[in-house]
mmCIF file of C-alpha atoms in Angstrom:
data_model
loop_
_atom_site.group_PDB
_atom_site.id
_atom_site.type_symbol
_atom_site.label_atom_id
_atom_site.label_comp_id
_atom_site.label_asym_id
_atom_site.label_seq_id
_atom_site.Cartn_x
_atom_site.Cartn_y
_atom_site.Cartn_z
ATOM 1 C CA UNK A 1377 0.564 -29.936 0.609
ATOM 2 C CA UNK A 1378 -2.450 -29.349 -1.795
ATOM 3 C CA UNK A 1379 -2.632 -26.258 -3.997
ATOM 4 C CA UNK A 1380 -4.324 -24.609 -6.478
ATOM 5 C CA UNK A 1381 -2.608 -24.327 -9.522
ATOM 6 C CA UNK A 1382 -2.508 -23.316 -12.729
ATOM 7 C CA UNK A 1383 -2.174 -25.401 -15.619
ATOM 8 C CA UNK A 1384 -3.140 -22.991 -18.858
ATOM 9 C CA UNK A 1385 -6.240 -21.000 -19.983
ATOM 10 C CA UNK A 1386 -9.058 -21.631 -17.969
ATOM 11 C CA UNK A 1387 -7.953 -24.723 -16.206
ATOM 12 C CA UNK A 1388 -6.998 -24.643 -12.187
ATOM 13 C CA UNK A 1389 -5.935 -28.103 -10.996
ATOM 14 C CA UNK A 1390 -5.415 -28.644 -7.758
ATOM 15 C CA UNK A 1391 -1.821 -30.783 -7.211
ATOM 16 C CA UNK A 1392 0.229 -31.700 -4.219
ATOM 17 C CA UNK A 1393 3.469 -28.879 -4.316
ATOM 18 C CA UNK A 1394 6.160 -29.026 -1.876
ATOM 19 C CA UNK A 1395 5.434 -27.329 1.598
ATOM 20 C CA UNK A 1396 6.681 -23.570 2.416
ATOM 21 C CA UNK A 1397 9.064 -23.366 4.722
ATOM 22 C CA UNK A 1398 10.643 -20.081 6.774
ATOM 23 C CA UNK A 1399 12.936 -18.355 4.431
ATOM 24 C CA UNK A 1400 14.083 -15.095 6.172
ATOM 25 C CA UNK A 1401 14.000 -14.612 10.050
ATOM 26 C CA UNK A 1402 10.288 -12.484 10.094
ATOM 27 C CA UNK A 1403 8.654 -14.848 8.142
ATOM 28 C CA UNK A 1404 5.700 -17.386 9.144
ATOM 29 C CA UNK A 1405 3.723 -20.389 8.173
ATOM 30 C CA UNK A 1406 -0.028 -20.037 7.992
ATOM 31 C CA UNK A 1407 -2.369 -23.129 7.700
ATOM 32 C CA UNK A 1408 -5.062 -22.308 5.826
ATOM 33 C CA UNK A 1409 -8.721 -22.313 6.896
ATOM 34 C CA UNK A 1410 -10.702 -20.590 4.398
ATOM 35 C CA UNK A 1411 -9.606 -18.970 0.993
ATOM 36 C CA UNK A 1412 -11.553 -17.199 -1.387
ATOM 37 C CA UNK A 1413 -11.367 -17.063 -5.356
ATOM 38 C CA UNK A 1414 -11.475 -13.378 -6.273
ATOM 39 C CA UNK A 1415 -12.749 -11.895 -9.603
ATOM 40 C CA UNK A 1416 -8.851 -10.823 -9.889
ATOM 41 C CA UNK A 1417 -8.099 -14.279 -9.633
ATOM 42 C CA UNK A 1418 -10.066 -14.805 -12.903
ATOM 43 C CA UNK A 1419 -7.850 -12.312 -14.868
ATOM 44 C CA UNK A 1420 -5.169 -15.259 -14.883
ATOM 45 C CA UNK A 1421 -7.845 -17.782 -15.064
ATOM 46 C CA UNK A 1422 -8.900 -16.137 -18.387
ATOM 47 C CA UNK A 1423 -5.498 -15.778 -19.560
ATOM 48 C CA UNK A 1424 -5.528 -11.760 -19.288
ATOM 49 C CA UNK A 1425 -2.954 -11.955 -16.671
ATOM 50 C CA UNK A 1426 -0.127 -14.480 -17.599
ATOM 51 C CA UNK A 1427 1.082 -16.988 -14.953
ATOM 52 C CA UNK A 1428 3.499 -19.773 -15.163
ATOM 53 C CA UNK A 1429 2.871 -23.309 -14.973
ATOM 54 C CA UNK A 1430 2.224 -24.628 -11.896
ATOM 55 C CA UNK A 1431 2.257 -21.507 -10.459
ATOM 56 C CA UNK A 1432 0.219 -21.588 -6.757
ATOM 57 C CA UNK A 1433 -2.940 -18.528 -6.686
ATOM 58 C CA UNK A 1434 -5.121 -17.026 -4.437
ATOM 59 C CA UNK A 1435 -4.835 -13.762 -2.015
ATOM 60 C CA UNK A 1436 -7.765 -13.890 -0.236
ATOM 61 C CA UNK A 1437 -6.424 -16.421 2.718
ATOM 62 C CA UNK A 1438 -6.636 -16.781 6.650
ATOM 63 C CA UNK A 1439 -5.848 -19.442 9.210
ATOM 64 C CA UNK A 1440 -3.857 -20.632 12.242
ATOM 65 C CA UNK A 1441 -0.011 -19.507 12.736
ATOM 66 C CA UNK A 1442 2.050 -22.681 12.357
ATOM 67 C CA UNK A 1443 5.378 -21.533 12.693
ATOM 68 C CA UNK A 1444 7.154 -18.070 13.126
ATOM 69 C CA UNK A 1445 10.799 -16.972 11.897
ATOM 70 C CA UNK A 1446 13.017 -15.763 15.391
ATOM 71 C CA UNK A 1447 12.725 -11.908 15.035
ATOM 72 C CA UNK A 1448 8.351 -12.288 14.675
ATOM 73 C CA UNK A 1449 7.076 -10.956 17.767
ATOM 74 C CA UNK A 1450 3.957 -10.322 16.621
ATOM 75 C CA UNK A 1451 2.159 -13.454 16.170
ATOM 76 C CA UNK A 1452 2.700 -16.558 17.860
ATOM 77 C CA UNK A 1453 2.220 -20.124 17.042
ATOM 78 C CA UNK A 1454 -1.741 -20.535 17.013
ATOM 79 C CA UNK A 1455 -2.752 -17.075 16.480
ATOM 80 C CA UNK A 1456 -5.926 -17.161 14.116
ATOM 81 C CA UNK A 1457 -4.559 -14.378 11.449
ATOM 82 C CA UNK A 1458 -6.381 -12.898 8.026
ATOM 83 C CA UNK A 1459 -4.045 -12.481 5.747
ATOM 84 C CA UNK A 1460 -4.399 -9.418 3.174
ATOM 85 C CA UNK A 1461 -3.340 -9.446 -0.193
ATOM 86 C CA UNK A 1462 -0.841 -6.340 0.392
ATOM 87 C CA UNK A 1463 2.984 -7.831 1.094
ATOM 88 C CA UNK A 1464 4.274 -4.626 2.575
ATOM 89 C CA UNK A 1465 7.536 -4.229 4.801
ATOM 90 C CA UNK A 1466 5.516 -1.875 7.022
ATOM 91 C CA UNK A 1467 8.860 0.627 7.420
ATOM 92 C CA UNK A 1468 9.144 2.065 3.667
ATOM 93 C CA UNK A 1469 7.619 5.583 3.019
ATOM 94 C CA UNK A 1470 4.188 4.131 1.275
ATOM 95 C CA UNK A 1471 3.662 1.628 4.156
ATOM 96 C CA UNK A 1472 4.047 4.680 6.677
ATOM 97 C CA UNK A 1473 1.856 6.623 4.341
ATOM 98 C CA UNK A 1474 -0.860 4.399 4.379
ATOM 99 C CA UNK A 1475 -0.475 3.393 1.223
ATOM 100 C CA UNK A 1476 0.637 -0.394 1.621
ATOM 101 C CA UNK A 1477 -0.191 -1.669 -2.071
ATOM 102 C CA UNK A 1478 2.653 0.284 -3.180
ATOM 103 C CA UNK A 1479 5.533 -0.906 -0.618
ATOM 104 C CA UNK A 1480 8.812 -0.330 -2.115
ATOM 105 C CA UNK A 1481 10.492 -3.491 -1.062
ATOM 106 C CA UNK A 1482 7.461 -6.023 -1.451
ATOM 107 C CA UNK A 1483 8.623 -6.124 -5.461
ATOM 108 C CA UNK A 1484 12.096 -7.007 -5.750
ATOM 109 C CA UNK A 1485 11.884 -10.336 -8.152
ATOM 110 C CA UNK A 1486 13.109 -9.931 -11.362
ATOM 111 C CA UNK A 1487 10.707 -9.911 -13.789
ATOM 112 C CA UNK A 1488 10.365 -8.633 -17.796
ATOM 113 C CA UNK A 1489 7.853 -6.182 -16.698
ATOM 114 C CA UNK A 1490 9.997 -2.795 -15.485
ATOM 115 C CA UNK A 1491 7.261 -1.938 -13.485
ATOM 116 C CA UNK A 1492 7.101 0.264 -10.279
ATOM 117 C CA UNK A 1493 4.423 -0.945 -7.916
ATOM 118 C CA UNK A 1494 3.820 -3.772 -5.118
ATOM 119 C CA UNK A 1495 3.605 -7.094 -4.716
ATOM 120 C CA UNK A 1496 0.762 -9.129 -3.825
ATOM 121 C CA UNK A 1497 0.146 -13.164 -3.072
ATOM 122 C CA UNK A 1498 -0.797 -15.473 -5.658
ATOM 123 C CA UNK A 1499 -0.974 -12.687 -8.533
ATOM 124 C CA UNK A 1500 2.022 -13.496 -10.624
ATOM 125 C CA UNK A 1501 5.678 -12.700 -11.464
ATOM 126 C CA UNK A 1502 4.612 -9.362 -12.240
ATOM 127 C CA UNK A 1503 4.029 -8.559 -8.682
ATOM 128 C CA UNK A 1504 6.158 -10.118 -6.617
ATOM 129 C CA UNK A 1505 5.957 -13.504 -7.565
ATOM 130 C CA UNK A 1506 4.561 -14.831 -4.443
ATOM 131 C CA UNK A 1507 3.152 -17.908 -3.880
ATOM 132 C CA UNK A 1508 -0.644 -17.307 -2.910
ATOM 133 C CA UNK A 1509 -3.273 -18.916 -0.077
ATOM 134 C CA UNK A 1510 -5.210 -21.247 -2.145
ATOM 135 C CA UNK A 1511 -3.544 -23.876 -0.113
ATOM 136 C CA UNK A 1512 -3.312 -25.914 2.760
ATOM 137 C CA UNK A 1513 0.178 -23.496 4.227
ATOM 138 C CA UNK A 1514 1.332 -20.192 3.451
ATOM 139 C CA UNK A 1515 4.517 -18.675 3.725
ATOM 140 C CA UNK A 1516 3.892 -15.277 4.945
ATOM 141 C CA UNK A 1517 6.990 -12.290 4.508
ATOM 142 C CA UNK A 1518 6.762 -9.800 7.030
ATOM 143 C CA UNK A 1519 5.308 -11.555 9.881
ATOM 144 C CA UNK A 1520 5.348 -8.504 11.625
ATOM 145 C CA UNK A 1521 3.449 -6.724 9.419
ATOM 146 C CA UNK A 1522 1.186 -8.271 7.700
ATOM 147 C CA UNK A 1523 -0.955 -11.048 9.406
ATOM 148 C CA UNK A 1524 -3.894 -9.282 11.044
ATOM 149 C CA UNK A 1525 -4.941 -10.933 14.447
ATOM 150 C CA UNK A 1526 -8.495 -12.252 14.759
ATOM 151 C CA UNK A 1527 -8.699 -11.910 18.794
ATOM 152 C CA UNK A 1528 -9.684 -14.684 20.981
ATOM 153 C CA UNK A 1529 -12.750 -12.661 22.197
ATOM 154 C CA UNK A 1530 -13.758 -12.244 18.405
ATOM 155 C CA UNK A 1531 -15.803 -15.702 17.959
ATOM 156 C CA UNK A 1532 -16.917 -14.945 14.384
ATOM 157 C CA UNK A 1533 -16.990 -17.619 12.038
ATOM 158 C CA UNK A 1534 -13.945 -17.521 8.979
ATOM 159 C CA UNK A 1535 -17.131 -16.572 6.790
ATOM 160 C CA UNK A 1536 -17.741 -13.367 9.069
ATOM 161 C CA UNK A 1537 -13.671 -12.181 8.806
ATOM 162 C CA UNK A 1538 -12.044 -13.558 5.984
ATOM 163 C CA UNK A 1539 -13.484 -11.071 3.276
ATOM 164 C CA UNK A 1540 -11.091 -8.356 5.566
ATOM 165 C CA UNK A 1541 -8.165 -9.340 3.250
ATOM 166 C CA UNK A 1542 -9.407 -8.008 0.301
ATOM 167 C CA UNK A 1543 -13.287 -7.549 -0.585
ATOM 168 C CA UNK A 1544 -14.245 -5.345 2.668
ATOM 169 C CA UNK A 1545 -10.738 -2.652 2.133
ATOM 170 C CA UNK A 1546 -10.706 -2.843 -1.424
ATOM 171 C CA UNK A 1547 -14.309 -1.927 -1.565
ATOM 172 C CA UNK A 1548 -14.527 0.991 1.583
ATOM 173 C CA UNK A 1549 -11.148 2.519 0.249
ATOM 174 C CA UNK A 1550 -12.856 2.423 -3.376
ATOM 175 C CA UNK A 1551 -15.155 4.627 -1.981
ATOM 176 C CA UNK A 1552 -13.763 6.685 0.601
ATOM 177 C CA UNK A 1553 -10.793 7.566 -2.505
ATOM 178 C CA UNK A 1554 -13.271 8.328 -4.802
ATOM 179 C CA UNK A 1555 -14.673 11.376 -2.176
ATOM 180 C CA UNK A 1556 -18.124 9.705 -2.156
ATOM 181 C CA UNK A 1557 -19.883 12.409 0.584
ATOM 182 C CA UNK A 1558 -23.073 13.001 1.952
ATOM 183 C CA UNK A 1559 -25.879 13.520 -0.407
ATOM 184 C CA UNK A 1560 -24.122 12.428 -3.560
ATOM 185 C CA UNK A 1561 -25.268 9.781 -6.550
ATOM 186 C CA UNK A 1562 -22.956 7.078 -7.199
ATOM 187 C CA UNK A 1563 -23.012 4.517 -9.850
ATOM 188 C CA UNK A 1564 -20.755 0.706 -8.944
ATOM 189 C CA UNK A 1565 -20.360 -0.731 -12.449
ATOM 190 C CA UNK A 1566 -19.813 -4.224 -11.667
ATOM 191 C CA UNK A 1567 -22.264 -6.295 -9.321
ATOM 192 C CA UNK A 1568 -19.641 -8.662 -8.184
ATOM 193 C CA UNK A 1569 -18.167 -9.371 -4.664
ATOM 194 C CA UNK A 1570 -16.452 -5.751 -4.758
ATOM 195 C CA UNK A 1571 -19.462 -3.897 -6.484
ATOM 196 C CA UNK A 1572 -22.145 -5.211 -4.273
ATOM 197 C CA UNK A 1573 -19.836 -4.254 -1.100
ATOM 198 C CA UNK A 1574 -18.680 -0.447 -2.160
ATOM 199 C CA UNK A 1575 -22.081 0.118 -2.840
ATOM 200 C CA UNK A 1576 -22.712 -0.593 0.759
ATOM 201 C CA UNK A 1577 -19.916 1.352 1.527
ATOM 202 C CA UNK A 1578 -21.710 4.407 -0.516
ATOM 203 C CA UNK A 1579 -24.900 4.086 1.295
ATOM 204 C CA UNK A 1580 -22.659 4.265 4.559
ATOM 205 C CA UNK A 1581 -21.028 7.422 3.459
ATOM 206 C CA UNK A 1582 -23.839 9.310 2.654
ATOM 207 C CA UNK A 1583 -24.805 9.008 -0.913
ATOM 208 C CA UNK A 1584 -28.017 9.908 -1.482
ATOM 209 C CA UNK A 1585 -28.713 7.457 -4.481
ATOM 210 C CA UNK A 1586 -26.612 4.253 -5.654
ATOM 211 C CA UNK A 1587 -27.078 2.830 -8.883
ATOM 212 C CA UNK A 1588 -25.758 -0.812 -9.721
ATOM 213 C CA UNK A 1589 -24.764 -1.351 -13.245
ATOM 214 C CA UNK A 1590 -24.310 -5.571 -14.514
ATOM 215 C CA UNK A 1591 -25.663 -7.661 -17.150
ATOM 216 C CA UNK A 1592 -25.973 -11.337 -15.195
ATOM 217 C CA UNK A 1593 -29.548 -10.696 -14.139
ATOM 218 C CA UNK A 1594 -29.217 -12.441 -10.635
ATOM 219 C CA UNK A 1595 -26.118 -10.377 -9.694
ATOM 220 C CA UNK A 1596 -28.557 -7.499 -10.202
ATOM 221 C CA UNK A 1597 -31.135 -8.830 -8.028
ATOM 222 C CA UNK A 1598 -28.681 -9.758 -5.218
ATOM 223 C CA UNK A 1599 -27.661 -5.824 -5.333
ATOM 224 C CA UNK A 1600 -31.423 -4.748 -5.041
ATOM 225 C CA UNK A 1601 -31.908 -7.425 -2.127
ATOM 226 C CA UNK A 1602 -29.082 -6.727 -0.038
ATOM 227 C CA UNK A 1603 -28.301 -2.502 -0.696
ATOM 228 C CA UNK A 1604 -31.686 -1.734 -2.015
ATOM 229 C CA UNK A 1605 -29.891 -0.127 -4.749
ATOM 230 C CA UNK A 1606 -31.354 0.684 -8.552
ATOM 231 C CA UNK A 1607 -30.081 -1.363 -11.346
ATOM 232 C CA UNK A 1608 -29.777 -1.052 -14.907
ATOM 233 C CA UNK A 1609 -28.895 -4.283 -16.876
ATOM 234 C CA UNK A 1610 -26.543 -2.272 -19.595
ATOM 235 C CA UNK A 1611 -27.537 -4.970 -22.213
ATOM 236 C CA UNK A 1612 -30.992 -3.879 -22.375
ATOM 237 C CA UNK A 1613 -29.993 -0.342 -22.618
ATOM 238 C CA UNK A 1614 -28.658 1.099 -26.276
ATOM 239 C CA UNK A 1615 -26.209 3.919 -24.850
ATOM 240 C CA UNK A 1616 -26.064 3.337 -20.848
ATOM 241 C CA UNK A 1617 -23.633 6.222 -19.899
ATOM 242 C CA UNK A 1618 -26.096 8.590 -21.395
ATOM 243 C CA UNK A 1619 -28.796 6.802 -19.920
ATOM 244 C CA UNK A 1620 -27.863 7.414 -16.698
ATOM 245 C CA UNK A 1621 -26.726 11.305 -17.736
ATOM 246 C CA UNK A 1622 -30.219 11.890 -18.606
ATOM 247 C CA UNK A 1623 -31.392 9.629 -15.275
ATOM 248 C CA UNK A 1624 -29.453 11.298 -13.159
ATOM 249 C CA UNK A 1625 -30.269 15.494 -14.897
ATOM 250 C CA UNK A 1626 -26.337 15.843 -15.789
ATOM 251 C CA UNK A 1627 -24.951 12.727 -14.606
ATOM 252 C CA UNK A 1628 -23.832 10.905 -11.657
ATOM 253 C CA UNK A 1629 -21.270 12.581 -8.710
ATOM 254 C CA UNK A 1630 -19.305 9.409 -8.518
ATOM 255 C CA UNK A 1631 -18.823 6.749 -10.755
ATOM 256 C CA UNK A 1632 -16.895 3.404 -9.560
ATOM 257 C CA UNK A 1633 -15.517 0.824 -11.821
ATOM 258 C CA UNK A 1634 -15.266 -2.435 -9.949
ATOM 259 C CA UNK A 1635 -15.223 -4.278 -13.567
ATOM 260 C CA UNK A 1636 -11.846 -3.485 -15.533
ATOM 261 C CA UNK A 1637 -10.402 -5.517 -18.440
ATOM 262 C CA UNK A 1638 -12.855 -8.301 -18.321
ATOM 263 C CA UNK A 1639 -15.633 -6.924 -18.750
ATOM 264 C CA UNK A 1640 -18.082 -7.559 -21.750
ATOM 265 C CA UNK A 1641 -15.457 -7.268 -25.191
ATOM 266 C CA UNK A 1642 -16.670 -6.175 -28.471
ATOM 267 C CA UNK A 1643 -14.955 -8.987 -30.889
ATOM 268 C CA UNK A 1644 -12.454 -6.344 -31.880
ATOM 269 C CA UNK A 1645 -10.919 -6.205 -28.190
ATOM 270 C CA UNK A 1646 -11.451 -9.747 -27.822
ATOM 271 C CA UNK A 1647 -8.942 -10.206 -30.832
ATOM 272 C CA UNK A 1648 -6.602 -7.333 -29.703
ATOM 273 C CA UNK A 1649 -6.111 -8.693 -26.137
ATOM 274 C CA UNK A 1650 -5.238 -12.479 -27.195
ATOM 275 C CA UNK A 1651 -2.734 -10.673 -29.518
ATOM 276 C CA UNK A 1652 -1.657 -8.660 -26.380
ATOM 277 C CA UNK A 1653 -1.963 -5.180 -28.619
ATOM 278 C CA UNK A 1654 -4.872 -3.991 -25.659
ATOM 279 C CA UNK A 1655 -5.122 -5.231 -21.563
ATOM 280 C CA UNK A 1656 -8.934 -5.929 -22.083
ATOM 281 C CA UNK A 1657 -12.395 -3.896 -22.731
ATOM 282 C CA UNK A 1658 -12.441 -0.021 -22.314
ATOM 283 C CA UNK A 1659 -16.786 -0.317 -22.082
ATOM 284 C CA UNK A 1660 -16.548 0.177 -18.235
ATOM 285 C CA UNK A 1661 -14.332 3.067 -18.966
ATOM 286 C CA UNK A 1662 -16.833 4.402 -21.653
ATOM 287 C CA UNK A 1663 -19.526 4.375 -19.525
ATOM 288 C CA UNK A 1664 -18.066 5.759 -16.987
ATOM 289 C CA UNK A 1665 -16.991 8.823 -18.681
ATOM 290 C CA UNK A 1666 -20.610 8.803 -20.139
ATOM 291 C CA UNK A 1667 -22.525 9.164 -16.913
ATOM 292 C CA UNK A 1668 -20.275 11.046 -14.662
ATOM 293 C CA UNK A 1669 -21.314 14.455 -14.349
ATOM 294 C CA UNK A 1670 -19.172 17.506 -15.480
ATOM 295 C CA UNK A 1671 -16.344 17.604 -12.843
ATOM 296 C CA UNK A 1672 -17.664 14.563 -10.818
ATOM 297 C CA UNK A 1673 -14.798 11.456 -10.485
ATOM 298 C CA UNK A 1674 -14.425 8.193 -11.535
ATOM 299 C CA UNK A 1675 -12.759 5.892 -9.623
ATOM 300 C CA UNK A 1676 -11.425 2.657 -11.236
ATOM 301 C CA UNK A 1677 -10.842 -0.207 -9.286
ATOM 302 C CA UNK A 1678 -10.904 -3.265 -11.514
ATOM 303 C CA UNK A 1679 -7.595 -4.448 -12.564
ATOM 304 C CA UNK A 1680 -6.306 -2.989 -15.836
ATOM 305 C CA UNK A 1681 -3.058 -4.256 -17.557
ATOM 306 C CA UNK A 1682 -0.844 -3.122 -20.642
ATOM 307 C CA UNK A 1683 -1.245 0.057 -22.676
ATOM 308 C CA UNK A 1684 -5.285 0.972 -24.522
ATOM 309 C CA UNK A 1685 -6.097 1.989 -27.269
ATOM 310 C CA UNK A 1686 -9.444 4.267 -27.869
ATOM 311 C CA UNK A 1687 -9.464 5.637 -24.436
ATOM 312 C CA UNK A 1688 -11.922 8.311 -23.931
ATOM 313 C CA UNK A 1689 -9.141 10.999 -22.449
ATOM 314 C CA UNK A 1690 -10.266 13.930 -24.653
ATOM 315 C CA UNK A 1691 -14.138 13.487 -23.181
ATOM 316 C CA UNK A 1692 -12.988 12.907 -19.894
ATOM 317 C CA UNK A 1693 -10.531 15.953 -19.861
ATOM 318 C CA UNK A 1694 -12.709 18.734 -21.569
ATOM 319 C CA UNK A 1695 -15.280 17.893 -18.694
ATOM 320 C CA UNK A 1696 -12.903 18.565 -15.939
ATOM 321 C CA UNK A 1697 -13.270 14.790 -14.734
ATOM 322 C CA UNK A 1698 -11.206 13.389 -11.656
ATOM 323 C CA UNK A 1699 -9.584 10.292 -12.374
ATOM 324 C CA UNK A 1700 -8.660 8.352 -9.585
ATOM 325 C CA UNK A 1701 -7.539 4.752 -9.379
ATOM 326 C CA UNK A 1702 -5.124 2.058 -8.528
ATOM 327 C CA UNK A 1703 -4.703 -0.998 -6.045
ATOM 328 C CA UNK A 1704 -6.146 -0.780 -2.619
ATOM 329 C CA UNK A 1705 -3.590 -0.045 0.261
ATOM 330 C CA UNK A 1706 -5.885 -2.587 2.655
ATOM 331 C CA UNK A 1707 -3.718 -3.506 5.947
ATOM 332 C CA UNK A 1708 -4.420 0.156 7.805
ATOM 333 C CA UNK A 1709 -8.248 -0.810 7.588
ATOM 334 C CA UNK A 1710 -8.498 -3.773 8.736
ATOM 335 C CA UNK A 1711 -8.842 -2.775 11.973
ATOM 336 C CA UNK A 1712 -11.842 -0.779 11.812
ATOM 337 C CA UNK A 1713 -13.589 -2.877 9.313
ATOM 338 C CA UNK A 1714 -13.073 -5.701 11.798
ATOM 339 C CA UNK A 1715 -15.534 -3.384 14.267
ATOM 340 C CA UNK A 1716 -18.065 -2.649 11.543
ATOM 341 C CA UNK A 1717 -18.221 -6.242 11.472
ATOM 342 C CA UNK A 1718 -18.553 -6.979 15.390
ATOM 343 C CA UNK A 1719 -21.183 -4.844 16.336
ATOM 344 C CA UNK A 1720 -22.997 -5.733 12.993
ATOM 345 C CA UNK A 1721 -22.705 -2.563 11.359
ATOM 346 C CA UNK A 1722 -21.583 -4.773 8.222
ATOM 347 C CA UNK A 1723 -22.074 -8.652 7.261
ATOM 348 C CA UNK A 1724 -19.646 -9.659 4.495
ATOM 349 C CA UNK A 1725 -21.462 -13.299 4.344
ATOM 350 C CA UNK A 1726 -24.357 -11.827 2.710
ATOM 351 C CA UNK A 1727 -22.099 -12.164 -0.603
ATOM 352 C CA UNK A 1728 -21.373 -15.740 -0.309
ATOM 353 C CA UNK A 1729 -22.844 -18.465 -2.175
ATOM 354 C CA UNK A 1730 -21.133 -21.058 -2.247
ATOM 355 C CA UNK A 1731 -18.313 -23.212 0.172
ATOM 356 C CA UNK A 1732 -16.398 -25.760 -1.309
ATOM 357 C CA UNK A 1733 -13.505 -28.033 -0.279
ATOM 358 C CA UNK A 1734 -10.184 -27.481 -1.843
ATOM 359 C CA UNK A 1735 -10.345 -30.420 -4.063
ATOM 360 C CA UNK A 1736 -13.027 -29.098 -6.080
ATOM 361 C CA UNK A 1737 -11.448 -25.719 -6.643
ATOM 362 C CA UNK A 1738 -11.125 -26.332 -10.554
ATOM 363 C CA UNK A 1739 -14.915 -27.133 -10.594
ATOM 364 C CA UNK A 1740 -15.819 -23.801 -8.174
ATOM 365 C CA UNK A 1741 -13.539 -21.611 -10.854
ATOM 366 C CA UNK A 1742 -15.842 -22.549 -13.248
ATOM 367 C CA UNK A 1743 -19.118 -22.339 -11.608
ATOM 368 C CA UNK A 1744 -17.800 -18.413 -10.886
ATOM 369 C CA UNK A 1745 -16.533 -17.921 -13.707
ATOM 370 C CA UNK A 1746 -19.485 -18.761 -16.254
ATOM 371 C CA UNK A 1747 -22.371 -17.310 -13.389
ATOM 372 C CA UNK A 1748 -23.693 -20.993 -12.862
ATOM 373 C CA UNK A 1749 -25.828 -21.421 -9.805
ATOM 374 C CA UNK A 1750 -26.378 -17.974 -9.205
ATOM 375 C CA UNK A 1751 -22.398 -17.577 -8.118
ATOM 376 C CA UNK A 1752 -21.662 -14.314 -6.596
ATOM 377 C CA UNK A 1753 -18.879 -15.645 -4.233
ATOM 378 C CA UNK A 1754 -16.895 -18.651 -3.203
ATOM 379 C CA UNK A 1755 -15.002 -19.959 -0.083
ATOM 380 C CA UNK A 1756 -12.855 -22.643 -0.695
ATOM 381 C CA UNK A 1757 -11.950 -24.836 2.669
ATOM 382 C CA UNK A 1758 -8.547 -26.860 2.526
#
């Protein structure tokens, strides 16, 4: 089959790899429809998050059930399934606690890291090792689990449905975690695929004011088109934390950080993170602590890696801030998001701008990541 690979800082070829098969009894294959490239997907493609030759990305897949091991009884040969990034057994504590990205037994492959946490397709040895959905077939672990059923009934295109296995959760749960209520101002730092959809999410949970932090001047303008949002372009503003302190008289409720380690590096972090001494930038994280209010939370959902140096605990502590953060448990909202999306509460395909075939995936990493042709998201069809 054909895969997206990759082959070394920035470069994503897409070669012929052998073809998963069933390896345990509650597995399944999944032929790929439609995949998307995530921004997390650009953390390897940038060489913050190391990957192995070869090694097959992507964990934003859905498609038709091709085969099933003998103890799935969920699925069945032709089921149209979305696939979310989560592996999670479905039985441990954190899967019964709603809290799938944390599964105890989705992590199991040895790996240098000692690390406690999930695993996750197409995002490295570090979790899980998995081999991810930029492909033509998927193996899928936990076929009882994980796929998420797309109902005959449900004639939605893959464009309408296939954000559910990552961009629609990650986004709602970034919002509902951070507490964002009724009458509050939040602040999205980050005006990609996950920024422009959890400040939907804040409008939908009340917030009485959203404010859209980027630099790329078009990613602004898409979040004042589609969430009729405010926007401050932090290049063009000396100190933007304290900008929007003094905006917002004492600072913003809620602050959300859909950016994390690749965000905008002074030449000093740039230098400390190819010498692996620092995971990336701490500027979201600075701004953050800048504009929150006294006792407000900031909620940090772009991926962070390896220890930091200069973070701003001692500001964030001695102003009684709420940290909260991690990696979305999505599967237990699927469901519901699914509704939003069928009675048109909520249309994910407002973020896409571009569809490309499979072959051309090395050509649509780079069109996303540079921001050429206005890219805010892409769909890539096997």
């Amino acid at each position: 089959m054909k895969a997206v690979t990759y082959q070394g800082l920035k470069n994503m070829q897409v070669k012929n790899v052998p073809d998963p098969v069933l390896v345990k009894d509650d597995d399944i294959i999944v032929r790929i429809t439609s995949t998307a490239i995530c921004g997390s997907d650009l953390h390897i493609y940038q060489g913050s998050l190391p990957a192995q030759i070869d090694y097959v990305i992507g964990h934003e897949p859905m498609g038709i059930v091709e085969d099933v091991g003998k103890d799935v009884t969920k699925v069945k040969k032709g089921d149209r399934v979305v696939l979310p990034f989560n592996i999670a057994c479905g039985h441990c504590q954190y899967c019964q606690s709603d809290l799938e990205s944390q599964c105890d037994n989705a992590n199991k492959s040895p790996n240098p890291y000692n690390i406690d946490t999930g695993g996750y397709f197409g995002f490295t040895d570090r979790y899980g090792d998995y081999a991810g959905g930029q492909a033509e077939l998927l193996r899928v672990p936990y076929g009882n689990n994980i796929p998420f059923i797309i109902p005959e009934s449900c004639e939605l295109p893959d464009e309408s449905v296939v954000f559910l296995s990552d961009v629609l959760p990650t986004a709602y749960w970034s919002v509902v975690n951070a507490g964002v209520k009724k009458g509050d101002t939040v602040v999205v730092l980050g005006c990609g695929p996950i920024g422009l959809m959890a400040q939907k999410f804040a409008w939908m949970n009340g917030a009485k004011r959203v404010i859209a932090v980027d630099r790329v001047p078009y990613r602004l303008q898409k979040a004042k088109q589609i969430n009729n949002v405010e926007t401050i372009n932090f290049e063009e503003i000396a100190d933007t934390g304290l900008h929007i302190q003094e905006l917002t008289s004492g600072g913003a409720d809620v602050v959300i950080d859909c950016v994390g380690m690749d965000g905008k590096k002074t030449t000093l972090e740039a230098i400390e993170q190819s010498l692996m001494v620092i995971g990336g930038t701490l500027s979201p994280l600075k701004i953050a602590s800048d504009a929150v209010r006294k006792s407000g939370t900031i909620q940090i959902t772009g991926v962070y890696g390896s220890k930091y140096n200069q973070f701003p605990l001692g500001a964030i502590w001695e102003r009684n801030i709420n940290l909260r953060m991690g990696q979305a448990p999505v599967i237990h909202l699927m469901p519901m998001l699914l509704e939003k999306i069928i009675s048109e509460e909520l249309d994910p395909t407002q973020i896409i701008s571009h569809q490309l075939p499979l072959d051309e995936a090395s050509e649509a990493y780079r069109i996303f990541n540079d921001h050429v042709d206005e890219c805010t998201k892409v769909i890539l069809k096997p």
